[in-house]
Amino acid sequence: MTCENCGKREAKVHYTAWENNQPKELHVCQECAVEKGIVVTASDPNKFSIQEPVIALIGDTAIGARVGKIQCSSCGLLYSTFRETGRLGCATCYESFVEPLQPLLRRIHGNLSHVGRSPVSQHGADQRRDQLRTLQAEMESAIHRENFERAAELRDRIHRLRDELTTGQDAPGQDAPEGAGEGS
Amino acid sequence: MMTLDALVKTPSTWLDGTGPHAGIVLSSRLRLARNLARIPFPARARKDQLTGVIQSVIGASRGADSLSGAGFFGMNDLNELDRTFLVERHLISRDLSQGSRARGVLVAPGESLSIMVNEEDHLRLQAVASGFDLAEVWGRVSDLDDRLDKELDYAYRTDYGYLTACPTNVGTGMRASVLIHLPALVLTKQLKKVLQGVAAVGLAVRGFYGEGTDVMGNFFQVSNQQTLGRAELEILENLERITNQLIEFEGKAREAMLRTARLQVEDKVWRAYGTLRYSRSIASQEVISLSSAVRFGLAMGIEGLTDLMTLNEIMVYSQPAHIQELAGRPLEPSERNIFRADMIRRRLANGR
């Protein structure tokens, strides 16, 4: 198949664009995809992502009509509606639609497990270790850009986290609120 | 407390033309998408839930020093012109400006920190800085996120991270971007090649004004695409590294242009300046491309033009809703062009 944009190169990117509220299948080459703002990763031509909306990634694949009828147990959103709008209805949608969402998320992000910050309420022992690494990296970055106030604040949080890890406290809610007028 | 009138009169602090590489990178931005647990995302929430979210966010933000003196602008309290003004100001998205649900934006004095409430996610924490300074905006937003986390119960899963209405944002919920000016790469026709390299490392590049071949003013927005499976700092380092490369490529292209075509460059810059300085009627799109040429001239060290801050302010204040807010009344496009030319003439006369 040749590219529908330039008509010269081989079409390697296949996506559904959203034009005038109608889905439209497009097949373009990598160069034109870049030009049109659809980003293609060179390492894996099958993996791509578009800025928004994400409808492109939702419609195709072999998931079929069955999943369209899946309904969120909390907000009642139909998966078929999500296909149209590209927007989920609530946090529980991530649970209710887990089957079709997994491949979608993998195609968008290439990865399925979160790395990085997390809310204080989630900081269990394992999480605290991850959080410690995140905070240390953030502190080094703060020092690097000479924001010593922020670095000191992060240092205090690191100390508190370390203390909690060594004393074995990991119940949610036991995190000392950082920076709230305590510590040095 | 901030008012819309104060916003109109005082230019955003990020327009001051300071910060690293401000001659090439106009601004650095970062936003975090957050939702409250147990409340449907805005598009599916009830009216009372939406107003509840607004109250929770305003309440939680009282504990944040960085938001002291902030003002909340409810979209349903503003007319269309005011809402468009906030879009032009980059404080809200076009999406937030439309529709009828309870929604708004909380803006800190100086506009370098703000929170959109009930856009497609309950919260969009956003920071902007002049020049190339992602660490600065990250520091500011992550600090605010820490404060709000103490008061608000965020929707989060260990596997997927922060949950968002659109699956393209799930995980960190972070979108970081730089607004970069690449006239020499455009003029020397190297841009396409360079941008393909950028796309290959998972970053998105979009024309800031217009798309595809019609990119006006040679402004490009470079941002991360992936939000799940990579930590915030890793994402930022990647964007930082690529932006540094873009700065280097653009710098080399500029040097080469000056070596081979100094006179043509200067001629183009001064003609652009002359039009801005003396025209009696000018369209906003023309301002974008002319000020691009003058910006180029400033970065090349051509003396006697204006300064970066004046130029930044002219670009922002030339937009249609800004012109009408300055005039204090709605204007027809032809009237706007006259008013705009007048505003630019006065600013350039005072500038230098």
XYZ file of C-alpha atoms in Angstrom:
536
model
C 0.000 0.000 0.000
C 1.326 3.413 -0.885
C 1.070 6.488 1.284
C -2.194 8.397 0.847
C -0.458 11.657 1.558
C 2.563 11.683 -0.753
C 1.560 8.734 -2.954
C 5.204 7.698 -3.206
C 6.493 5.816 -0.204
C 5.075 2.697 1.373
C 2.336 3.319 3.937
C 3.550 2.058 7.260
C 1.326 3.985 9.615
C -2.351 3.116 9.751
C -4.647 5.140 11.874
C -8.144 6.445 12.213
C -8.402 10.178 12.067
C -11.395 12.021 13.363
C -12.754 14.377 10.758
C -16.116 16.163 10.961
C -17.162 13.802 13.719
C -16.575 10.838 11.423
C -13.796 8.282 11.741
C -11.604 8.122 8.649
C -9.027 5.429 7.944
C -5.687 6.806 6.831
C -2.599 5.043 5.604
C 0.565 7.079 5.400
C 4.314 6.619 5.299
C 6.547 7.310 8.242
C 7.806 10.625 6.828
C 4.304 11.969 6.209
C 3.184 10.702 9.612
C 5.884 12.817 11.224
C 4.872 15.773 9.112
C 1.228 15.398 10.073
C 2.097 15.240 13.738
C 1.512 11.518 14.196
C 4.562 10.292 15.910
C 6.238 7.095 14.935
C 8.979 5.473 16.906
C 11.778 4.376 14.656
C 12.638 1.324 16.722
C 9.220 -0.219 16.261
C 7.151 0.897 13.276
C 4.097 -0.927 14.642
C 4.061 1.111 17.777
C 2.807 4.602 17.342
C 0.833 7.158 19.153
C -1.051 10.236 18.219
C -1.466 13.385 20.131
C -5.225 13.297 20.524
C -7.861 12.090 20.258
C -6.908 8.491 20.778
C -9.785 7.105 18.813
C -7.283 5.856 16.281
C -5.944 3.321 18.691
C -9.263 2.156 19.957
C -11.271 1.203 16.911
C -9.210 -1.442 15.142
C -7.519 -4.632 16.437
C -9.201 -7.992 16.785
C -11.036 -7.207 19.980
C -14.272 -7.204 18.092
C -17.799 -6.100 18.826
C -18.060 -8.076 22.077
C -16.029 -5.604 24.115
C -18.123 -2.735 22.838
C -20.917 -4.008 25.058
C -18.820 -4.074 28.222
C -20.153 -1.550 30.681
C -18.338 0.142 33.548
C -19.646 -1.205 36.851
C -19.434 2.205 38.452
C -20.324 4.961 35.973
C -22.141 2.821 33.417
C -20.055 3.933 30.430
C -20.175 1.521 27.491
C -16.843 0.597 25.955
C -18.371 1.411 22.563
C -18.947 4.984 23.800
C -15.327 5.193 24.856
C -14.411 4.120 21.317
C -16.323 7.104 19.996
C -15.138 9.733 22.431
C -11.708 8.463 23.450
C -12.495 9.420 27.040
C -13.126 7.135 29.998
C -15.881 7.939 32.472
C -14.328 7.286 35.869
C -11.464 5.599 37.692
C -13.335 2.281 37.779
C -13.424 2.216 33.956
C -9.771 1.178 34.143
C -10.919 -1.946 36.003
C -14.084 -2.665 34.041
C -12.356 -2.281 30.663
C -9.099 -3.900 31.663
C -9.211 -6.490 28.870
C -9.457 -4.110 25.894
C -7.525 -1.361 27.659
C -4.351 -3.369 28.240
C -3.404 -3.708 24.558
C -4.440 -0.109 23.967
C -2.231 1.199 26.755
C 0.645 -0.916 25.543
C 0.321 0.584 22.089
C 0.130 4.130 23.393
C 2.857 3.922 25.997
C 4.793 0.749 25.223
C 4.618 -0.064 28.895
C 1.995 -1.148 31.373
C 3.342 -0.378 34.792
C 3.571 2.997 36.377
C 6.917 4.374 37.496
C 7.281 7.685 39.268
C 5.401 9.670 41.849
C 2.492 8.327 43.852
C 0.083 9.804 46.399
C 1.205 9.773 50.023
C -1.696 7.478 50.913
C -0.204 4.782 48.658
C 3.202 4.737 50.197
C 3.477 1.185 51.516
C 6.902 -0.333 52.194
C 7.637 -1.263 48.574
C 6.242 1.996 47.373
C 8.349 3.829 49.891
C 11.464 2.308 48.417
C 10.446 3.454 44.943
C 9.476 6.813 46.334
C 12.854 7.072 48.018
C 14.582 6.584 44.676
C 12.313 9.146 43.025
C 12.912 11.677 45.784
C 16.670 11.144 45.688
C 16.726 11.761 41.957
C 14.577 14.850 42.444
C 16.900 16.100 45.177
C 19.958 15.650 42.988
C 18.201 17.529 40.231
C 17.280 20.317 42.667
C 20.895 20.575 43.824
C 22.060 20.556 40.242
C 19.890 23.556 39.432
C 20.900 25.195 42.729
C 17.397 25.222 44.168
C 18.645 24.504 47.667
C 15.387 25.287 49.394
C 13.619 22.575 47.440
C 16.601 20.229 47.908
C 16.485 20.692 51.697
C 12.773 19.978 51.721
C 13.341 16.816 49.694
C 16.220 15.813 51.968
C 13.900 16.017 54.981
C 11.319 13.875 53.250
C 14.009 11.343 52.352
C 15.126 11.194 55.988
C 11.577 10.658 57.189
C 10.978 7.937 54.609
C 14.220 6.198 55.598
C 13.217 6.314 59.259
C 9.843 4.847 58.441
C 11.412 2.078 56.410
C 13.839 1.123 59.169
C 11.223 1.240 61.934
C 8.901 -0.808 59.738
C 5.999 1.585 59.768
C 4.061 1.332 56.596
C 0.434 1.795 57.446
C -1.192 4.372 55.206
C -1.768 7.697 56.820
C 1.306 7.442 59.009
C 3.340 9.538 56.667
C 4.307 12.728 58.347
C 3.018 15.585 56.240
C 6.139 16.976 54.691
C 7.142 20.557 55.098
C 4.281 21.304 57.485
C 6.297 23.270 59.946
C 8.156 20.304 61.363
C 11.609 18.849 60.811
C 14.635 20.956 60.095
C -7.297 38.521 44.666
C -6.704 38.447 40.935
C -9.285 39.907 38.587
C -9.635 39.575 34.844
C -8.978 43.270 34.541
C -5.657 42.835 36.348
C -4.752 40.021 33.952
C -5.440 42.255 30.963
C -3.321 45.081 32.325
C -0.353 43.078 33.600
C 1.574 40.918 31.143
C 2.285 37.349 32.280
C 5.652 37.066 34.014
C 6.784 34.307 31.649
C 6.872 36.866 28.840
C 9.780 38.736 30.404
C 12.319 37.187 28.038
C 14.601 35.870 30.778
C 15.755 32.336 31.513
C 18.255 30.041 29.788
C 18.294 30.229 25.968
C 15.379 32.694 25.952
C 16.436 33.772 22.457
C 15.487 30.352 21.058
C 13.177 28.818 23.662
C 10.254 31.109 24.368
C 8.831 29.135 27.278
C 8.858 25.858 29.182
C 5.588 24.351 30.349
C 4.524 21.416 32.429
C 1.174 20.061 33.476
C 0.021 17.235 35.694
C -3.404 15.651 35.223
C -5.080 14.553 38.457
C -8.528 13.237 39.340
C -10.302 12.795 42.621
C -11.077 9.237 43.720
C -14.719 8.122 43.778
C -15.995 10.991 41.631
C -16.638 10.352 37.911
C -14.384 12.269 35.514
C -15.885 15.688 34.663
C -17.656 14.645 31.450
C -19.721 12.106 33.416
C -20.026 13.808 36.788
C -23.225 15.361 38.119
C -23.514 19.095 38.568
C -23.270 18.879 42.362
C -20.176 16.691 42.043
C -18.547 19.205 39.711
C -19.183 22.125 42.040
C -17.926 19.915 44.875
C -14.661 19.369 42.977
C -14.244 23.123 42.490
C -14.793 23.719 46.210
C -12.353 20.952 47.177
C -9.645 22.299 44.871
C -10.055 25.892 46.043
C -10.074 24.687 49.655
C -6.973 22.525 49.222
C -5.093 25.273 47.414
C -5.442 27.601 50.424
C -2.649 25.617 52.083
C -0.271 26.226 49.166
C 1.979 29.266 49.495
C 2.599 29.241 45.757
C -1.103 29.960 45.230
C -1.494 32.729 47.772
C -3.379 35.621 46.216
C -4.645 33.382 43.422
C -7.973 34.113 41.760
C -10.561 31.621 40.559
C -12.303 32.300 37.276
C -15.501 30.314 36.839
C -16.175 29.818 33.139
C -19.916 30.272 33.540
C -19.326 33.722 35.029
C -17.353 34.920 31.996
C -18.521 36.004 28.567
C -17.125 34.479 25.396
C -14.568 37.233 24.868
C -13.158 36.800 28.381
C -12.932 33.060 27.919
C -11.136 33.454 24.578
C -8.780 35.901 26.271
C -7.847 33.185 28.798
C -7.268 30.727 25.939
C -4.963 33.198 24.176
C -3.225 33.682 27.483
C -2.534 29.907 27.614
C -4.219 29.710 30.989
C -7.039 27.500 29.744
C -7.579 25.127 26.864
C -10.129 25.682 24.128
C -12.009 22.732 25.615
C -12.372 24.448 28.965
C -13.620 27.629 27.319
C -16.498 25.737 25.698
C -19.494 23.907 27.103
C -21.640 24.667 30.088
C -20.549 22.477 32.988
C -19.199 23.923 36.236
C -15.520 24.513 35.533
C -12.852 27.151 35.819
C -9.254 28.051 36.406
C -7.344 29.072 39.501
C -4.546 31.474 38.619
C -1.631 32.531 40.821
C -0.417 36.129 40.542
C 2.051 36.383 37.665
C 0.305 33.428 35.963
C 3.294 31.134 36.308
C 1.184 28.609 38.203
C -2.454 27.679 37.641
C -4.968 24.866 37.994
C -7.650 24.126 35.439
C -10.606 22.561 37.230
C -13.056 20.179 35.529
C -11.505 20.225 32.091
C -11.400 16.595 30.915
C -9.750 15.761 34.253
C -10.716 17.199 37.634
C -7.375 18.977 37.993
C -4.731 20.126 35.560
C -1.834 21.620 37.493
C 0.189 23.817 35.161
C 3.353 25.861 35.393
C 5.129 27.984 32.818
C 8.495 29.726 32.827
C 10.296 32.002 30.422
C 13.149 30.365 28.511
C 14.391 26.789 28.714
C 13.891 25.756 32.327
C 12.042 22.472 32.713
C 13.561 21.846 36.141
C 12.022 25.063 37.379
C 8.494 24.295 36.181
C 8.781 20.722 37.433
C 9.889 21.938 40.856
C 6.942 24.289 41.060
C 4.287 21.831 39.894
C 5.575 18.858 41.910
C 5.669 21.024 45.004
C 2.051 22.086 44.460
C 1.121 18.459 43.775
C 2.625 17.471 47.158
C 0.593 20.127 48.960
C -2.682 19.206 47.261
C -2.053 15.500 47.850
C -2.310 16.165 51.583
C -5.838 17.495 51.204
C -7.226 15.615 48.208
C -7.716 11.916 47.596
C -6.318 11.307 44.109
C -7.549 8.546 41.792
C -4.561 6.229 41.551
C -3.707 2.589 40.955
C -0.348 1.001 41.661
C -0.202 -0.492 38.171
C -1.512 2.414 36.068
C -0.498 5.336 38.256
C -2.631 8.474 38.250
C -5.890 7.734 36.448
C -7.008 10.141 33.740
C -10.006 10.492 31.438
C -7.836 9.979 28.385
C -5.596 6.892 28.397
C -2.832 8.891 26.684
C -2.242 10.718 29.989
C -2.439 7.860 32.472
C 0.569 7.109 34.692
C 2.454 10.243 35.568
C -0.272 12.447 34.066
C 2.579 14.657 33.006
C 2.985 16.601 29.796
C 6.099 18.735 29.580
C 6.803 20.969 26.636
C 9.067 23.653 25.288
C 8.021 26.323 22.814
C 11.005 26.662 20.523
C 11.742 29.111 17.718
C 13.506 27.451 14.766
C 13.633 29.965 11.891
C 17.102 29.014 10.638
C 16.269 25.306 10.456
C 13.096 26.192 8.551
C 14.871 28.582 6.148
C 17.722 26.178 5.461
C 15.178 23.352 4.946
C 16.717 21.095 7.561
C 13.698 21.042 9.792
C 12.017 17.920 8.462
C 15.106 15.818 8.998
C 15.618 17.169 12.495
C 12.002 16.624 13.489
C 12.058 13.029 12.322
C 14.883 12.459 14.752
C 12.839 14.041 17.514
C 9.834 11.850 16.749
C 12.052 8.783 16.824
C 12.714 9.268 20.525
C 9.031 9.443 21.420
C 8.521 13.186 21.486
C 5.801 15.042 19.639
C 6.457 18.166 17.614
C 3.656 20.438 16.593
C 3.554 23.759 14.853
C 2.477 26.254 17.467
C 0.528 28.447 15.110
C -0.959 26.312 12.379
C 0.013 22.826 11.278
C 2.028 20.982 8.668
C 3.581 23.235 6.054
C 1.648 26.275 7.253
C 3.501 26.700 10.503
C 3.486 30.412 11.190
C 6.262 32.221 12.922
C 8.532 29.146 13.013
C 7.374 28.251 16.516
C 7.254 24.596 17.463
C 6.042 22.862 20.552
C 8.030 19.807 21.563
C 6.478 17.574 24.206
C 6.610 14.071 25.652
C 4.121 11.484 24.424
C 4.578 8.646 26.868
C 3.192 8.999 30.376
C 3.057 5.388 31.556
C 6.138 3.380 32.472
C 8.658 6.195 32.653
C 9.303 8.309 35.725
C 8.812 12.055 35.528
C 12.498 12.894 35.733
C 13.386 10.403 33.035
C 10.794 11.980 30.747
C 12.122 15.434 31.546
C 15.732 14.434 30.936
C 14.791 13.039 27.548
C 12.987 16.243 26.568
C 15.832 18.322 27.938
C 18.448 16.384 25.981
C 16.536 16.670 22.709
C 15.808 20.363 23.250
C 19.507 20.973 23.812
C 20.201 19.265 20.509
C 17.589 21.388 18.760
C 19.158 24.515 20.246
C 22.533 23.370 18.973
C 21.265 22.557 15.442
C 19.380 25.838 15.252
C 22.458 27.702 16.486
C 24.648 26.123 13.816
C 22.126 26.892 11.097
C 21.976 30.509 12.286
C 25.765 30.841 12.202
C 25.863 29.410 8.705
C 23.170 31.830 7.541
C 25.041 34.780 8.946
C 28.264 33.663 7.295
C 26.718 33.238 3.881
C 23.844 35.715 3.795
C 24.286 38.337 6.490
C 22.939 41.195 4.383
C 19.815 39.307 3.316
C 19.142 38.323 6.909
C 19.528 41.868 8.174
C 17.376 43.192 5.365
C 14.584 40.754 6.200
C 14.787 41.578 9.914
C 14.717 45.351 9.415
C 11.880 45.194 6.896
C 9.869 43.186 9.408
C 10.688 45.642 12.157
C 9.772 48.564 9.913
C 6.342 47.110 9.177
C 5.637 46.455 12.840
C 6.940 49.866 13.852
C 5.093 51.969 11.272
C 2.091 50.125 9.859
C -1.384 51.598 10.403
C -3.368 48.381 10.081
C -2.088 44.887 10.695
C -3.585 41.382 11.039
C -2.619 39.128 13.942
C -1.152 36.460 11.647
C 1.123 39.036 10.067
C 2.334 40.029 13.514
C 3.294 36.428 14.213
C 5.496 36.107 11.144
C 6.987 39.602 11.387
C 7.807 39.250 15.053
C 9.421 35.907 14.230
C 11.856 37.746 11.954
C 12.545 40.420 14.576
C 13.072 37.731 17.237
C 15.598 36.135 14.912
C 17.343 39.487 14.516
C 17.476 39.998 18.283
C 18.983 36.582 18.818
C 21.559 37.355 16.101
C 22.623 40.395 18.064
C 21.395 43.010 15.596
C 21.371 46.279 17.518
C 18.721 48.976 17.597
C 15.690 46.697 17.398
C 13.500 46.233 20.435
C 13.940 43.927 23.449
C 12.679 40.375 23.879
C 10.103 41.257 26.533
C 8.471 43.937 24.374
C 8.406 41.515 21.457
C 6.854 38.726 23.554
C 4.205 41.086 24.857
C 3.405 42.325 21.362
C 2.882 38.748 20.195
C 0.507 37.898 23.028
C -1.367 41.201 23.084
C -1.860 41.169 19.295
C -4.277 38.246 19.522
C -7.921 39.133 18.769
C -9.392 38.761 22.264
C -6.439 40.616 23.822
C -6.944 43.531 21.448
C -10.641 43.694 22.316
C -9.977 43.437 26.055
C -7.483 46.289 25.729
C -10.038 48.326 23.787
C -12.633 47.500 26.417
C -15.238 46.539 23.821
C -15.858 44.096 20.959
C -14.274 45.210 17.674
C -14.777 44.206 14.038
C -11.699 42.563 12.454
C -10.878 45.719 10.435
C -11.130 47.869 13.574
C -8.945 45.394 15.415
C -6.237 45.677 12.759
C -6.087 49.431 13.264
C -6.138 49.147 17.045
C -3.444 46.458 16.887
C -1.111 48.503 14.693
C -1.563 51.413 17.064
C -0.781 49.288 20.136
C 2.359 47.867 18.491
C 3.583 51.306 17.362
C 3.250 52.661 20.883
C 4.981 49.691 22.477
C 7.876 49.799 20.024
C 8.250 53.556 20.447
C 8.520 53.099 24.218
C 10.595 49.942 23.931
C 13.846 51.268 22.576
